CSV table of C-alpha atoms in Angstrom, one decimal:
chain,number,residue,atom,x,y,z
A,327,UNK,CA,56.2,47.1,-4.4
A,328,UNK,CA,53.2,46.0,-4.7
A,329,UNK,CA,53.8,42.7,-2.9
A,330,UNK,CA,55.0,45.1,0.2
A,331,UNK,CA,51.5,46.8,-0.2
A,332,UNK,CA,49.6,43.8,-0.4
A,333,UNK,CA,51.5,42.9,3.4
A,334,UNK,CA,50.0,46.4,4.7
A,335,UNK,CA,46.9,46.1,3.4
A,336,UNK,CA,46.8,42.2,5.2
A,337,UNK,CA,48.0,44.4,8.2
A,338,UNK,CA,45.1,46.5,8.1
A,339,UNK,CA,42.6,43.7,7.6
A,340,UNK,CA,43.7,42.5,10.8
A,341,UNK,CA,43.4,45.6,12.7
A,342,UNK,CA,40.8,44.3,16.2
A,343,UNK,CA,38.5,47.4,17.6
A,344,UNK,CA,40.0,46.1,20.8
A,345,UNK,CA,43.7,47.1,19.1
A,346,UNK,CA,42.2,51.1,19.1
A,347,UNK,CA,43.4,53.6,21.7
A,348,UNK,CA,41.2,56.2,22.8
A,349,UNK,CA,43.0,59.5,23.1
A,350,UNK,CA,40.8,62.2,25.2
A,351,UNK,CA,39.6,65.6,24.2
A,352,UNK,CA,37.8,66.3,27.6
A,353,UNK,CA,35.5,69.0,26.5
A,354,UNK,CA,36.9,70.7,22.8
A,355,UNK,CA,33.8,69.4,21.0
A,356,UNK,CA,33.4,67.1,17.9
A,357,UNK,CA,36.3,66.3,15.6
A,358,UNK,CA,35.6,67.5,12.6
A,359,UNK,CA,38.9,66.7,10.6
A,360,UNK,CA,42.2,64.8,11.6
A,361,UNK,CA,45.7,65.4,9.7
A,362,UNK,CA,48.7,63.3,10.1
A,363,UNK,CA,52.5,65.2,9.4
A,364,UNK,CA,53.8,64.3,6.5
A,365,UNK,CA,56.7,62.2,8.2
A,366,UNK,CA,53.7,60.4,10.5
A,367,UNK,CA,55.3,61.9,13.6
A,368,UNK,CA,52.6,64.5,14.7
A,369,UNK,CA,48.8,64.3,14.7
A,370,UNK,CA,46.7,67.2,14.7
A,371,UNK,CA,42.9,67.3,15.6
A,372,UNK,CA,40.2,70.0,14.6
A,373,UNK,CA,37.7,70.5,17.1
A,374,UNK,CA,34.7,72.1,17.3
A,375,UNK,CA,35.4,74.6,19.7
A,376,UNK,CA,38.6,76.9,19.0
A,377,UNK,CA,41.0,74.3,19.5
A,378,UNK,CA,43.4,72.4,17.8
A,379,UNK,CA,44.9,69.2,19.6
A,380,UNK,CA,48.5,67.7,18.6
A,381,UNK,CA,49.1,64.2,19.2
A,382,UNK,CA,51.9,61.8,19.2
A,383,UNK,CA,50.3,58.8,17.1
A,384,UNK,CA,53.4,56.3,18.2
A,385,UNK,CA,53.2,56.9,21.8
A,386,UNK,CA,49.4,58.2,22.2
A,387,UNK,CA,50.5,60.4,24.2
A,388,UNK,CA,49.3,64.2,24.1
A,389,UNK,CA,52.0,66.7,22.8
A,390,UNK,CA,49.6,70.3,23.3
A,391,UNK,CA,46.6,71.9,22.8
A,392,UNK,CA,45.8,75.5,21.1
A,393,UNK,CA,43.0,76.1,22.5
A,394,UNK,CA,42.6,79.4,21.3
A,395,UNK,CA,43.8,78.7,17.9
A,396,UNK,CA,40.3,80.5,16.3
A,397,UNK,CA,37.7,82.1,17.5
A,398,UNK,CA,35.2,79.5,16.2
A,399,UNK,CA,35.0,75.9,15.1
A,400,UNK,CA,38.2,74.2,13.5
A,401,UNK,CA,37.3,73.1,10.5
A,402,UNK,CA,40.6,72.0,8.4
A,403,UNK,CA,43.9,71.3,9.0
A,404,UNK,CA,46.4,71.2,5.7
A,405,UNK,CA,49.9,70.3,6.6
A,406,UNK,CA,52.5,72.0,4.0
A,407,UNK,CA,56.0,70.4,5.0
A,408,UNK,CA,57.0,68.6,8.2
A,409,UNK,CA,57.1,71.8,10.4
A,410,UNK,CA,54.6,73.8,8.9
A,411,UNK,CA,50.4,73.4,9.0
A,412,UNK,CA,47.6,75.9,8.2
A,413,UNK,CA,44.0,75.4,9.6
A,414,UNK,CA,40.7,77.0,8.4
A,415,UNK,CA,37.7,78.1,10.6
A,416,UNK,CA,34.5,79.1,10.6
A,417,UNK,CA,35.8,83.2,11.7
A,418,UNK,CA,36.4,83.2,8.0
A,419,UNK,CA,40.6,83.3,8.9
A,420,UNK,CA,43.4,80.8,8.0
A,421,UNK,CA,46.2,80.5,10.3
A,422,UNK,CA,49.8,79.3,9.5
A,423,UNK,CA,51.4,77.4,12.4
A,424,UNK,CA,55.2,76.5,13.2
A,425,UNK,CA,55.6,72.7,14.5
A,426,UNK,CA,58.6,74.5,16.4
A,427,UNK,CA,56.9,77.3,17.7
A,428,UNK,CA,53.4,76.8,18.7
A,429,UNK,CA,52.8,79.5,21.1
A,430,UNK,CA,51.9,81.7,18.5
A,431,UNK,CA,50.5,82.0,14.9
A,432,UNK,CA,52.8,82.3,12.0
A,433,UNK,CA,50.1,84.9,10.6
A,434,UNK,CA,46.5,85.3,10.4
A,435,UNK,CA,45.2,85.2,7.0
A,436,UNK,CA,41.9,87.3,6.1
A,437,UNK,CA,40.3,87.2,2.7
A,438,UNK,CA,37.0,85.0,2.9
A,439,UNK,CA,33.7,86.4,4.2
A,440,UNK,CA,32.3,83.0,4.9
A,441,UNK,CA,33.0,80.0,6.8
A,442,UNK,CA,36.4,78.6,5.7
A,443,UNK,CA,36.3,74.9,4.8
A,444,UNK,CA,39.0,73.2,2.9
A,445,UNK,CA,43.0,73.8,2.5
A,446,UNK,CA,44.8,72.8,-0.4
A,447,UNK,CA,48.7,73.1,-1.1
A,448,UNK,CA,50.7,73.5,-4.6
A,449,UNK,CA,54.0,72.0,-4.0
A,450,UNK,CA,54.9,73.3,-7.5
A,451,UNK,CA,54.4,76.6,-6.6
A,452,UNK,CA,53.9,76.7,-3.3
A,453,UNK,CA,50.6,78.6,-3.2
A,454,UNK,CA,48.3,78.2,-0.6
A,455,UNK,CA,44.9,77.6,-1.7
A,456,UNK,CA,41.5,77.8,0.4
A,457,UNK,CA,37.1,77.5,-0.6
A,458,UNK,CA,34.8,78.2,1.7
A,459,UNK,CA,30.9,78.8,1.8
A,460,UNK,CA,31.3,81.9,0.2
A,461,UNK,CA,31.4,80.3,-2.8
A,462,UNK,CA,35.6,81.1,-3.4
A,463,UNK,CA,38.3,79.8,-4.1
A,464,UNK,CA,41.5,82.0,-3.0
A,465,UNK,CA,45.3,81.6,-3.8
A,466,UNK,CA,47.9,83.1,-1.1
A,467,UNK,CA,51.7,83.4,-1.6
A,468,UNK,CA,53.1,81.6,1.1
A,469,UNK,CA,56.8,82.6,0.0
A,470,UNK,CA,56.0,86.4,0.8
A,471,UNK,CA,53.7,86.1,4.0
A,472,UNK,CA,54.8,88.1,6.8
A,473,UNK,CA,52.8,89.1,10.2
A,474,UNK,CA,50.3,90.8,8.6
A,475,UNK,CA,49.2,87.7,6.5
A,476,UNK,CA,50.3,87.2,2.9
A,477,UNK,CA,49.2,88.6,-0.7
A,478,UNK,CA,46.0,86.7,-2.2
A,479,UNK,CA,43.7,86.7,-5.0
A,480,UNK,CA,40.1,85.0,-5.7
A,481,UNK,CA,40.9,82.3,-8.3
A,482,UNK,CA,37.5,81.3,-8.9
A,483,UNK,CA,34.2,81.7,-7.5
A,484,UNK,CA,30.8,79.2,-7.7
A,485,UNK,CA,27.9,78.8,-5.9
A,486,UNK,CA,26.9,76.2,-3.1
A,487,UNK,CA,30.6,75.4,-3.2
A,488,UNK,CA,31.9,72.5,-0.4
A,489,UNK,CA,35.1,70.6,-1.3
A,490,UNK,CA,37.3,71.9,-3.6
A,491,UNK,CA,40.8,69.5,-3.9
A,492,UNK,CA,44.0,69.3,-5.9
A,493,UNK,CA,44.7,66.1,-7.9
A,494,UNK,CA,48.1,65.0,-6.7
A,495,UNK,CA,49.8,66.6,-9.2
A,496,UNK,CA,48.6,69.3,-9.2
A,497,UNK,CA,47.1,69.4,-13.2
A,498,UNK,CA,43.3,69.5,-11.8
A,499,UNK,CA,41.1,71.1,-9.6
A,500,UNK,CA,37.8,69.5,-8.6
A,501,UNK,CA,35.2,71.4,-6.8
A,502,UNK,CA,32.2,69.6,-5.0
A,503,UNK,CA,28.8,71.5,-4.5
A,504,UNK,CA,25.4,71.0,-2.4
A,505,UNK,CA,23.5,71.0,-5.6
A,506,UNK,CA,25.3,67.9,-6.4
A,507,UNK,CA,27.5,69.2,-9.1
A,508,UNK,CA,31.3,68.3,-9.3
A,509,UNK,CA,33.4,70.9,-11.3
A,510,UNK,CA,36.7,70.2,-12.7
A,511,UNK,CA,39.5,72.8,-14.3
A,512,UNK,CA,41.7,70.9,-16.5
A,513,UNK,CA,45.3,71.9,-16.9
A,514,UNK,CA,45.4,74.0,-14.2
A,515,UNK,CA,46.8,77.2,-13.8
A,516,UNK,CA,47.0,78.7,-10.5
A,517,UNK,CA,48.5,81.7,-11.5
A,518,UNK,CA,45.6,83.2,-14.0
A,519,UNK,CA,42.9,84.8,-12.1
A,520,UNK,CA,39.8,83.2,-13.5
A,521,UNK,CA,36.8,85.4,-14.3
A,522,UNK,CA,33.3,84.6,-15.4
A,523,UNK,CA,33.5,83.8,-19.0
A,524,UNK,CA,37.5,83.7,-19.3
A,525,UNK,CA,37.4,80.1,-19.0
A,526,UNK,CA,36.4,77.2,-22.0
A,527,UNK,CA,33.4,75.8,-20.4
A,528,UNK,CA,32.1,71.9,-21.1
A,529,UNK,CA,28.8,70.6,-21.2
A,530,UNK,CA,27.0,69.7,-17.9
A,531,UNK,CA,26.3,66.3,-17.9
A,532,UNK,CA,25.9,63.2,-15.9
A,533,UNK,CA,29.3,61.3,-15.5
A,534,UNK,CA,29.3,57.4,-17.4
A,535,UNK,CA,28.9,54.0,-16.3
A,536,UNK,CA,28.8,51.4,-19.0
A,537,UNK,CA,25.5,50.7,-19.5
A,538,UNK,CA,25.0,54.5,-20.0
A,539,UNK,CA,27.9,53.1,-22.8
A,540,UNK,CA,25.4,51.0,-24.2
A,541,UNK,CA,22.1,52.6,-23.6
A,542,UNK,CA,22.7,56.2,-24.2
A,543,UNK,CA,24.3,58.7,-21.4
A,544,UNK,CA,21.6,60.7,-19.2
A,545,UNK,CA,21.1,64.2,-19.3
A,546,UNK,CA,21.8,66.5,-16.3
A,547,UNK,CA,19.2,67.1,-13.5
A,548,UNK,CA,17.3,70.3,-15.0
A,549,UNK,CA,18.7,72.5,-12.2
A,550,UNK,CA,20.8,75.3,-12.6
A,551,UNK,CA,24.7,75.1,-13.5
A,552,UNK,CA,26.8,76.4,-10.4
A,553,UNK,CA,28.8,78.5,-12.3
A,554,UNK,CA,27.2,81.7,-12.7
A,555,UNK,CA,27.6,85.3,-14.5
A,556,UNK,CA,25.9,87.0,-12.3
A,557,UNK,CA,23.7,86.8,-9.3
A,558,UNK,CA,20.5,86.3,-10.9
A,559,UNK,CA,21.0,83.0,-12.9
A,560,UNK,CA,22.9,80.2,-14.4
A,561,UNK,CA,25.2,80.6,-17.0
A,562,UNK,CA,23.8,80.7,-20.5
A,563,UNK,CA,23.3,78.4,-23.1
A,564,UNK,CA,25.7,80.3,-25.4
A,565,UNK,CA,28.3,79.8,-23.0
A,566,UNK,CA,27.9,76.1,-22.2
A,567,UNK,CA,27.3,75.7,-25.8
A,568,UNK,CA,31.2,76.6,-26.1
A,569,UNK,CA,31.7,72.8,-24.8
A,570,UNK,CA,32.1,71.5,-28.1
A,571,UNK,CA,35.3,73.5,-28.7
A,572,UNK,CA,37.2,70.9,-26.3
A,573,UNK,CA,37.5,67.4,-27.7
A,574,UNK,CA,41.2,66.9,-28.4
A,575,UNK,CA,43.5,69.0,-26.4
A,576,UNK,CA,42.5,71.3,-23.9
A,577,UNK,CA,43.5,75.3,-22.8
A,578,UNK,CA,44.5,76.1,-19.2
A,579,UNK,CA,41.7,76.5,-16.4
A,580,UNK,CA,39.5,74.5,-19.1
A,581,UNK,CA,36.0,73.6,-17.1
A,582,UNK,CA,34.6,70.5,-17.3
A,583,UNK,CA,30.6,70.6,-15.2
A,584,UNK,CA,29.6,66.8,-14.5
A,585,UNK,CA,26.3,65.2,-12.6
A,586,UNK,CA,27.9,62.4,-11.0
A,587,UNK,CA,26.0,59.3,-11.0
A,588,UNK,CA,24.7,58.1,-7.9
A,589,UNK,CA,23.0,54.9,-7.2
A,590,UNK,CA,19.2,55.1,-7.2
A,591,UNK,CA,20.1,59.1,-7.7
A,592,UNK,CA,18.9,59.1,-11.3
A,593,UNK,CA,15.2,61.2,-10.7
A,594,UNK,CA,16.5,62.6,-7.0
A,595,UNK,CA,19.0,65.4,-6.4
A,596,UNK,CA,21.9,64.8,-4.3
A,597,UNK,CA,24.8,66.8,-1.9
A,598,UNK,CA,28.3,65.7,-2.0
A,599,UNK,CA,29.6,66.4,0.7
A,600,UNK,CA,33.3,64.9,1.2
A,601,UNK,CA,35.4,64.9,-1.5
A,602,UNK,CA,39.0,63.1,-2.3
A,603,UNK,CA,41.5,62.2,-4.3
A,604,UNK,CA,43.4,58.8,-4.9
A,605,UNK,CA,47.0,59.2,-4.0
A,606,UNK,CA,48.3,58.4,-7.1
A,607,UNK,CA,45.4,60.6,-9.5
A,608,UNK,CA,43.9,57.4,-10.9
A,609,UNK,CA,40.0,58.1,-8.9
A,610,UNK,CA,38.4,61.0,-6.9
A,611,UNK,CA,36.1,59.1,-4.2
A,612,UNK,CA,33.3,61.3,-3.3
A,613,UNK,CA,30.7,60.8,-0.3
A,614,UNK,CA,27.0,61.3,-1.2
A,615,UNK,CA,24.2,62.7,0.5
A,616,UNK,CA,20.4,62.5,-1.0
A,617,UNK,CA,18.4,66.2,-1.0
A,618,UNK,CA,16.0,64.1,1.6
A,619,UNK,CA,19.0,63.0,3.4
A,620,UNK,CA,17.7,59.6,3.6
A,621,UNK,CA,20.3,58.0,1.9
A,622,UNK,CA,23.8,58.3,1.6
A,623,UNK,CA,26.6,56.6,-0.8
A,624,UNK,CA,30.2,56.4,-1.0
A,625,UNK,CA,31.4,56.2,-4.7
A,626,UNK,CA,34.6,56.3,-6.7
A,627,UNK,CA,35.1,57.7,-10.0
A,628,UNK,CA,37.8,56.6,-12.5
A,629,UNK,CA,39.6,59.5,-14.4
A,630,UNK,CA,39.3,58.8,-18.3
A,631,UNK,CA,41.7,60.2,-20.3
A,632,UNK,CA,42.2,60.5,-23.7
A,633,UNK,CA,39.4,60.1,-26.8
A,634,UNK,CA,35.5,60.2,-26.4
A,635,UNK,CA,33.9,57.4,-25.1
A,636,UNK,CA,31.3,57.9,-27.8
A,637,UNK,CA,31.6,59.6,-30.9
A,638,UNK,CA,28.3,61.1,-30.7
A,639,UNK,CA,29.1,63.0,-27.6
A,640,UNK,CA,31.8,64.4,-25.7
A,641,UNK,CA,34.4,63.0,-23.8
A,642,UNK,CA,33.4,62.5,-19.7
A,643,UNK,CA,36.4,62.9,-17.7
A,644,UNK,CA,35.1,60.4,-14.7
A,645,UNK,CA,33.4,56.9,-14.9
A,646,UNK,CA,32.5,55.6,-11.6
A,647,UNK,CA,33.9,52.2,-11.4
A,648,UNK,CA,32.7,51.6,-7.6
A,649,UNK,CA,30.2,52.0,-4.9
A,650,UNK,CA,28.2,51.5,-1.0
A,651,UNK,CA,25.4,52.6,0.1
A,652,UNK,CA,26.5,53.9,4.0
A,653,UNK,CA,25.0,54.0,7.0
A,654,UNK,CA,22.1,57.1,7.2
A,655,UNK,CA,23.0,58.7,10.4
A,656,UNK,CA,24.4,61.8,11.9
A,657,UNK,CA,22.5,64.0,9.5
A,658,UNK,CA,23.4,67.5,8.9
A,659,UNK,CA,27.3,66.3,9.3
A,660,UNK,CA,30.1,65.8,6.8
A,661,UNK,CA,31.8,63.1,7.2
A,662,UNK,CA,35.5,63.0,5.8
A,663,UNK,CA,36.7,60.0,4.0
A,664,UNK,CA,39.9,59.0,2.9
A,665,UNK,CA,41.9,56.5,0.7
A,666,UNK,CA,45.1,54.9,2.2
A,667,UNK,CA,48.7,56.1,1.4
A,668,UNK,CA,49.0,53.3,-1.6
A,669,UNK,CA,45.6,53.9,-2.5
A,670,UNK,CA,44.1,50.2,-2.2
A,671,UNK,CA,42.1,50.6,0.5
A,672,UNK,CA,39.4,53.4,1.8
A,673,UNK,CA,38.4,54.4,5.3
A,674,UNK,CA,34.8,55.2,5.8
A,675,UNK,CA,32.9,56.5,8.8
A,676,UNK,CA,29.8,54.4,9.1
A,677,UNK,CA,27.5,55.3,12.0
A,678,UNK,CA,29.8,54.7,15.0
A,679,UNK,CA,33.1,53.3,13.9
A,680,UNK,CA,34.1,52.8,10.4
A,681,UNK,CA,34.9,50.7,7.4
A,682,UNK,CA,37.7,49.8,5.7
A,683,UNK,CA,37.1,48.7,1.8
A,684,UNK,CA,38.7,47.4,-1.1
A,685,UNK,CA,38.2,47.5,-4.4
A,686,UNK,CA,38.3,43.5,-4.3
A,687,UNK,CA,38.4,41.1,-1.8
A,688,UNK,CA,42.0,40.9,-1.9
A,689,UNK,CA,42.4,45.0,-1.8
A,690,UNK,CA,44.5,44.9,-5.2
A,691,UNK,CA,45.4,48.2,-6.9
A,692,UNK,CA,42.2,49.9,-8.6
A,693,UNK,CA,43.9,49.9,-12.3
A,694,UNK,CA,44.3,45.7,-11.7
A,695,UNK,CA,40.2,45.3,-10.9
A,696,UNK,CA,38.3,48.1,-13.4
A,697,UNK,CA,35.2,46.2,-13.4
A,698,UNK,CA,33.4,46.5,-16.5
A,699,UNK,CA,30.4,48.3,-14.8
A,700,UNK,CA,30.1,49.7,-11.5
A,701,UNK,CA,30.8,46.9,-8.5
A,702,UNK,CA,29.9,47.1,-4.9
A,703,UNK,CA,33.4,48.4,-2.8
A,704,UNK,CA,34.5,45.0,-0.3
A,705,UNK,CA,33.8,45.3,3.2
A,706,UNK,CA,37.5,44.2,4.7
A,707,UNK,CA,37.0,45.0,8.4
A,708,UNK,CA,34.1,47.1,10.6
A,709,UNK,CA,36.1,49.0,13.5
A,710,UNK,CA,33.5,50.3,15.9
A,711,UNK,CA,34.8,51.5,19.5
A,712,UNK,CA,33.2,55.4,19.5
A,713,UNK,CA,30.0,55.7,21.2
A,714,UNK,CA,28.7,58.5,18.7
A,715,UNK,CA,28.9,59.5,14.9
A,716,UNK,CA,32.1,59.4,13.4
A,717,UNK,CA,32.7,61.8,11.3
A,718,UNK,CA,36.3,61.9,10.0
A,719,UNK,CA,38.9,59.0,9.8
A,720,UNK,CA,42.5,59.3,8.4
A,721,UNK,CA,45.3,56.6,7.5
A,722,UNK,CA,49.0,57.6,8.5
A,723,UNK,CA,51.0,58.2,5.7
A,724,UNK,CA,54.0,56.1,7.1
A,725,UNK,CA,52.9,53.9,10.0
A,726,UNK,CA,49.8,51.0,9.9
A,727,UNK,CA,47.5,52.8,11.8
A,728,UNK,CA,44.3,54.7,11.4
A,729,UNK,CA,43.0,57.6,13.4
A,730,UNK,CA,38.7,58.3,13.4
A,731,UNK,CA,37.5,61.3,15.1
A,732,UNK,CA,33.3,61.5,16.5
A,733,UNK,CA,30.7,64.0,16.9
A,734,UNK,CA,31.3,64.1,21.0
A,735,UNK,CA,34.8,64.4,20.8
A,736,UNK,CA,37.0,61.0,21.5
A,737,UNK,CA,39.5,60.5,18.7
A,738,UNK,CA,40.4,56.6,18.5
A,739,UNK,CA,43.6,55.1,16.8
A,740,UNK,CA,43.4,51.7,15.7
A,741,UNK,CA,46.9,49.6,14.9
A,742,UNK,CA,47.7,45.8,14.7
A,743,UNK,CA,49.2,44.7,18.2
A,744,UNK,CA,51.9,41.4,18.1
């Protein structure tokens, strides 16, 4: 298998910006997220203005366009089987979509009072599960929705909120904020309804490296925690102090609050602002933006399971293992990130094209290079055929191509030619 993998990944690396083909979206605004179908055979485009565009990613060619699919910018696209895909918007709706039935919506779901930004899906228990910038996060029951939407419940709620994904297996949720905190619920359990103070709650605390290891961890930025009790401040220091409670085995919708660190971050705050996961749960990979926006970082984070790392304090679930400093422009957008489908390689907007890196020169499998303290990620190949920011790039999960979307609307799809 991983001899296969190592031909893709020589595939990609070989991947010419002259190999891209532009596919046009006229005047539907920037793409702000792409999503492949699970089988590869449909790509859909958010745009910035209403619409969503559907693709054919083998032929290029253009399959429709719902241009009134919201009534305001596109934000998400989350596809939950081969037919069916919701998207997210900035009306504050999700909508459910049928692959063989696109003149119409599925159903309209209403629930958020904010801009809706991120669509996750429980294949376990096939709940639907949104955050947007009203700070929740909100569970819908897919299996009962009918015209009128679907039944829903606010599973958790935390300030400056802006990514919020599902490991692969759905054991973990991690939540990224603007204040540059990344929360994490252990052993999750989407069917408990989570309440201020119902949950175990860990120490904050900056994530390791290993010459924290050696030299002593650093404390968290003296900022308040996201989580809150109420509007008027942070959680207290009775509750975080209940942190010490978790060292062996821990309860359901346990919460783990980590500073990740960022390089040359130590004195500065930061935003993250895209958010992933590695296909196979090993890493979350997280894009970094300083408070002054003059500096931006992609990162990856090893999950660390098991005992403490040091006796002396408890255990940090993350340790980032890699890093790049990115290009600093487009500010004010996200910019979306991904890994590929076998998790060697990532795809990173940078300025107007992107990147493809490795963990190594060779692109091997993360768990066969842990470097022993945080490495530089390997520049394998610079794609650059937009002629304005990117900001979202995806890999297809079953053919060796890669789609990038920009800020003035082109979407480009790069693939080997023989």
């Amino acid at each position: 298998a991983r001899d296969t993998f190592g031909a893709m990944t020589g595939l990609y690396g070989a991947i010419q910006p002259a190999d891209s083909v532009s596919l046009s979206t006229r005047t539907h605004g920037a793409v702000f997220n792409l999503e492949y179908s699970p089988d590869g055979s449909v790509l859909t485009v958010a745009c910035e203005q209403t619409e969503v565009l559907l693709f054919d990613p083998i032929s290029s060619k253009h399959i429709k366009t719902l241009s009134e699919a919201h009534e305001d910018c596109v934000n998400n696209i989350r596809f939950l089987d081969n037919r069916l895909f919701a998207t997210c918007s900035d009306d504050t709706t999700i909508a459910l979509w049928d692959l063989r039935k696109l003149n119409t919506k599925v159903c309209t779901l209403h629930g958020h009072t904010s801009w809706v930004k991120n669509i996750e899906y429980d294949t376990n228990t096939r709940l639907l599960v949104t955050s947007g910038f009203d700070g929740n996060v909100i569970i819908w029951d897919t299996n009962r929705c009918t015209e009128d939407g679907c039944p829903h419940k606010k599973f958790f709620h935390t300030r400056f909120l802006m990514r919020m994904r599902l490991t692969p297996d759905c054991s973990k949720m991690l939540i990224s904020t603007s204040s540059g905190y990344l929360l994490i619920l252990h052993d999750l359990d989407l069917n408990k309804s989570l309440e201020v103070g119902s949950y175990p709650i860990l120490r904050a605390r900056r994530t390791t490296s290993s010459s924290d290891i050696t030299s002593g961890s650093a404390g968290p930025r003296a900022v308040g925690s996201p989580c809150h009790q109420n509007e008027s401040g942070p959680l207290s220091e009775k509750h975080l102090s209940r942190s010490s409670q978790r060292e062996g085995g821990s309860p359901r919708n346990s919460l783990e609050v980590l500073t990740p660190e960022i390089p040359g971050e130590r004195d500065r705050g930061n935003c993250i602002t895209s958010l992933q996961l590695h296909p196979k749960g090993w890493a979350t990979l997280l894009r970094c933006s300083s408070n002054t926006d003059d500096q931006e970082w992609t990162c990856v984070y090893e999950f660390q399971e098991g005992a403490p790392v040091r006796a002396v304090s408890p255990r940090c679930s993350l340790r980032l293992t890699h890093c790049i400093e990115e290009a600093n422009v487009g500010r004010g957008y996200i910019k979306e990130l991904c890994f590929s489908p076998d998790g060697r390689m990532i795809s990173s907007p940078h300025g107007f094209g992107i990147r493809l890196l490795g963990f190594d020169a060779q692109c091997r499998e993360l768990v066969d290079c842990l470097p022993c303290e945080a490495s530089p990620l390997r520049e394998i190949r610079s794609l650059y055929s937009h002629s304005d920011v990117v900001l979202t790039t995806k890999f297809s999960p079953t053919h060796c191509q890669i789609a990038s979307g920009c800020l003035s609307g082109r979407v480009s799809l790069y693939q080997p030619k023989f």
